[in-house]
Amino acid sequence: AQSVAQPEDQVNVAEGNPLTVKCTYSVSGNPYLFWYVQYPNRGLQFLLKYITGDNLVKGSYGFEAEFNKSQTSFHLKKPSALVSDSALYFCAVRDEGSAGSARQLTFGSGTQLTVLP
Amino acid sequence: KAGVTQTPRYLIKTRGQQVTLSCSPISGHRSVSWYQQTPGQGLQFLFEYFSETQRNKGNFPGRFSGRQFSNSRSEMNVSTLELGDSALYLCASSLEALVQGADTQYFGPGTRLTVL
């Protein structure tokens, strides 16, 4: 079965500093990995995804994520945080090798990012 | 293109009632998935519809059902509501069925259901 772990419920960072939101995953085959962001009373907004190829994926709003197969990680990063980045961030995985109902998207528990002015 | 739309945005129901939620996918998207989001359980997959057929189903009781129409719009129904059904219900659409590959799912704003 596939699973995702976001080890930090809360991440605080000062505006202008780099930010990292951590994600590790477990799949039996090759992973498709996604990051979404959720603002209060809103749905999930797609940031970026990794399918194959370059381990560094660039996405929306200056976010990027690094895929590390040996550490089964897909950490979200941004060089300079903005107060407006404050939101709930979700990592998700889908197992490329699975079939049927296992092809659903499995989400982590979410990390609340607060950027302090 | 317009994004995924969900109606209504807010609902208040009482225990034992039933409710129907609606989702209109992004134009051209043929797969619609439904998720339940609660503070305790997080985001949980309910089911996926593609070409008017349920393709995937999560671990939810039979009180939760859905359907998809020929224009790809989808409805979700919950019968005999329980207090624990209070949640944000999110709809997501993608071009192809989840089994096809790594299509991105795009989410709607959700329907906030409160069961009293």
Coordinates of C-alpha atoms in Angstrom, one line a residue:
Chain A
A1 CA 0.0 0.0 0.0
Q2 CA 1.2 3.5 -0.7
S3 CA 1.6 6.1 2.0
V4 CA 2.9 9.6 2.6
A5 CA 4.3 11.1 5.8
Q6 CA 4.6 14.8 6.5
P7 CA 6.6 14.8 9.8
E8 CA 6.0 18.4 10.7
D9 CA 2.5 19.6 11.6
Q10 CA 3.7 23.2 11.7
V11 CA 6.6 25.0 10.2
N12 CA 7.4 28.7 11.0
V13 CA 9.8 30.7 9.0
A14 CA 10.6 34.4 8.8
E15 CA 9.7 36.3 5.7
G16 CA 12.6 36.4 3.2
N17 CA 14.2 33.2 4.6
P18 CA 14.2 29.9 2.7
L19 CA 11.5 27.4 3.6
T20 CA 11.3 23.7 3.4
V21 CA 8.3 21.5 4.0
K22 CA 9.2 17.8 4.3
C23 CA 7.5 14.8 2.7
T24 CA 8.5 11.1 2.6
Y25 CA 6.6 8.4 0.8
S26 CA 6.3 4.7 0.4
V27 CA 5.2 2.9 -2.7
S28 CA 5.9 -0.5 -4.2
G29 CA 6.5 0.8 -7.7
N30 CA 7.6 4.2 -9.1
P31 CA 6.0 7.2 -7.5
Y32 CA 4.1 10.1 -9.0
L33 CA 4.5 12.8 -6.4
F34 CA 2.4 16.0 -6.0
W35 CA 2.3 19.1 -3.8
Y36 CA -0.9 21.0 -3.2
V37 CA -1.6 24.1 -1.1
Q38 CA -4.8 24.9 0.7
Y39 CA -5.8 28.4 1.8
P40 CA -8.6 28.8 4.5
N41 CA -12.0 27.9 3.2
R42 CA -10.6 27.0 -0.2
G43 CA -10.0 23.8 -2.1
L44 CA -6.6 22.4 -2.9
Q45 CA -4.4 24.3 -5.4
F46 CA -1.8 22.4 -7.5
L47 CA 1.8 23.5 -7.1
L48 CA 3.9 20.9 -8.8
K49 CA 4.5 17.3 -9.6
Y50 CA 7.2 14.8 -10.2
I51 CA 6.7 12.0 -12.7
T52 CA 10.2 11.1 -14.0
G53 CA 13.4 12.8 -15.2
D54 CA 15.1 15.8 -13.5
N55 CA 15.0 15.4 -9.7
L56 CA 14.4 19.1 -9.2
V57 CA 10.9 20.1 -10.1
K58 CA 9.9 23.8 -10.5
G59 CA 6.3 24.8 -9.9
S60 CA 4.0 27.7 -9.3
Y61 CA 4.7 30.8 -7.2
G62 CA 8.5 30.2 -7.0
F63 CA 8.1 26.8 -5.3
E64 CA 10.3 23.8 -6.2
A65 CA 10.7 20.3 -4.9
E66 CA 13.5 17.8 -4.9
F67 CA 12.9 14.1 -5.5
N68 CA 15.3 11.8 -3.7
K69 CA 14.7 8.2 -4.5
S70 CA 17.2 6.8 -2.0
Q71 CA 15.7 8.7 0.8
T72 CA 12.1 8.3 -0.6
S73 CA 11.6 12.0 -0.1
F74 CA 10.0 14.9 -2.0
H75 CA 10.6 18.0 0.0
L76 CA 9.0 21.3 -1.0
K77 CA 11.3 24.4 -1.0
K78 CA 11.2 28.1 -1.7
P79 CA 14.3 30.3 -1.6
S80 CA 12.6 33.3 -0.1
A81 CA 9.3 33.0 1.8
L82 CA 6.4 35.5 1.6
V83 CA 3.8 36.1 4.2
S84 CA 1.2 35.2 1.6
D85 CA 2.7 31.7 1.4
S86 CA 1.2 31.0 4.8
A87 CA -1.2 28.1 4.2
L88 CA -1.7 24.3 4.6
Y89 CA 0.5 22.2 2.4
F90 CA -0.2 18.7 1.3
C91 CA 2.1 16.1 -0.3
A92 CA 0.5 13.3 -2.3
V93 CA 1.6 10.2 -4.0
R94 CA 0.3 7.8 -6.6
D95 CA 2.0 4.4 -7.3
E96 CA 2.8 4.1 -11.0
G97 CA 3.0 0.3 -10.6
S98 CA -0.4 -0.2 -8.9
A99 CA -3.7 -0.9 -10.6
G100 CA -7.3 -0.5 -10.0
S101 CA -8.3 1.2 -6.8
A102 CA -4.7 1.6 -5.8
R103 CA -4.2 4.3 -8.4
Q104 CA -5.9 6.8 -6.2
L105 CA -4.1 9.8 -4.8
T106 CA -2.9 9.3 -1.2
F107 CA -2.3 12.5 0.8
G108 CA -0.1 13.3 3.7
S109 CA -1.6 14.8 6.9
G110 CA -0.6 18.3 5.9
T111 CA 1.9 20.9 7.2
Q112 CA 0.7 24.3 8.3
L113 CA 3.3 26.9 7.1
T114 CA 3.3 30.2 8.8
V115 CA 5.6 32.9 7.4
L116 CA 6.2 35.6 10.0
P117 CA 6.7 39.2 8.9
Chain B
K1 CA -10.7 27.8 -18.7
A2 CA -13.1 27.8 -15.8
G3 CA -12.0 25.7 -12.9
V4 CA -13.8 23.0 -11.0
T5 CA -17.1 24.2 -9.6
Q6 CA -19.0 22.7 -6.7
T7 CA -22.5 23.5 -5.4
P8 CA -23.6 24.3 -2.9
R9 CA -20.7 25.7 -1.0
Y10 CA -22.3 25.3 2.4
L11 CA -25.0 22.9 3.7
I12 CA -26.5 22.3 7.0
K13 CA -28.5 19.1 7.5
T14 CA -29.7 17.0 10.5
R15 CA -29.0 13.4 11.3
G16 CA -30.9 10.9 9.2
Q17 CA -31.4 13.2 6.3
Q18 CA -29.8 12.7 2.9
V19 CA -27.8 15.2 0.8
T20 CA -26.6 15.6 -2.8
L21 CA -23.5 17.5 -3.8
S22 CA -22.7 18.6 -7.3
C23 CA -19.5 19.0 -9.2
S24 CA -18.7 20.4 -12.6
P25 CA -15.2 19.5 -13.9
I26 CA -12.9 21.6 -16.0
S27 CA -14.1 21.6 -19.6
G28 CA -12.6 18.5 -21.4
H29 CA -11.8 16.6 -18.2
R30 CA -13.5 13.2 -18.1
S31 CA -12.4 11.9 -14.6
V32 CA -14.0 13.2 -11.5
S33 CA -12.9 12.1 -8.0
W34 CA -14.4 12.9 -4.6
Y35 CA -12.6 13.4 -1.3
Q36 CA -13.6 13.9 2.3
Q37 CA -11.5 16.3 4.4
T38 CA -11.9 16.3 8.2
P39 CA -9.5 17.5 10.9
G40 CA -9.2 14.1 12.3
Q41 CA -8.8 11.9 9.3
G42 CA -7.4 14.4 6.8
L43 CA -8.0 13.9 3.1
Q44 CA -9.6 10.6 2.2
F45 CA -10.5 9.3 -1.2
L46 CA -14.2 8.5 -1.7
F47 CA -14.5 7.4 -5.4
E48 CA -13.6 8.2 -8.9
Y49 CA -15.9 8.3 -12.0
F50 CA -14.8 8.2 -15.6
S51 CA -17.1 7.8 -18.6
E52 CA -20.1 7.5 -16.3
T53 CA -18.6 4.5 -14.5
Q54 CA -17.2 4.2 -11.1
R55 CA -13.6 3.2 -11.5
N56 CA -12.2 3.4 -8.0
K57 CA -13.7 3.4 -4.5
G58 CA -12.3 4.2 -1.2
N59 CA -13.1 2.7 2.2
F60 CA -16.4 4.3 2.9
P61 CA -19.8 2.8 3.7
G62 CA -22.5 2.3 1.1
R63 CA -24.3 5.4 2.4
F64 CA -21.9 7.3 0.2
S65 CA -22.6 7.0 -3.5
G66 CA -22.1 8.9 -6.7
R67 CA -22.8 9.1 -10.3
Q68 CA -21.5 10.8 -13.4
F69 CA -23.4 12.2 -16.3
S70 CA -22.6 12.2 -20.0
N71 CA -21.3 15.7 -19.8
S72 CA -18.8 14.6 -17.0
R73 CA -20.6 16.4 -14.3
S74 CA -20.9 14.4 -11.1
E75 CA -23.0 14.2 -8.1
M76 CA -22.3 12.7 -4.7
N77 CA -25.1 11.5 -2.4
V78 CA -24.9 10.7 1.3
S79 CA -27.9 9.0 2.8
T80 CA -28.9 8.7 6.5
L81 CA -26.5 11.4 7.6
E82 CA -24.4 10.9 10.7
L83 CA -22.7 13.5 12.8
G84 CA -19.4 12.1 11.7
D85 CA -20.2 13.0 8.1
S86 CA -19.6 16.7 8.8
A87 CA -16.7 17.5 6.6
L88 CA -15.4 19.5 3.6
Y89 CA -16.2 17.4 0.5
L90 CA -13.8 18.1 -2.4
C91 CA -14.2 17.3 -6.0
A92 CA -11.3 17.0 -8.3
S93 CA -11.1 16.5 -12.1
S94 CA -8.5 15.3 -14.5
L95 CA -8.2 14.7 -18.2
E96 CA -8.0 10.9 -18.0
A97 CA -8.8 8.2 -15.5
L98 CA -6.4 7.8 -12.6
V99 CA -5.4 4.4 -13.9
Q100 CA -4.1 6.0 -17.1
G101 CA -1.1 7.8 -15.8
A102 CA 0.1 10.8 -13.9
D103 CA -2.6 13.3 -14.8
T104 CA -2.9 16.2 -12.4
Q105 CA -6.1 16.4 -10.4
Y106 CA -7.5 19.9 -10.1
F107 CA -9.7 20.6 -7.1
G108 CA -12.8 22.6 -6.6
P109 CA -13.5 24.9 -3.6
G110 CA -15.4 22.2 -1.8
T111 CA -18.8 21.9 -0.1
R112 CA -18.8 22.3 3.6
L113 CA -21.4 19.9 5.1
T114 CA -22.5 20.3 8.7
V115 CA -24.6 17.6 10.2
L116 CA -26.5 18.6 13.4

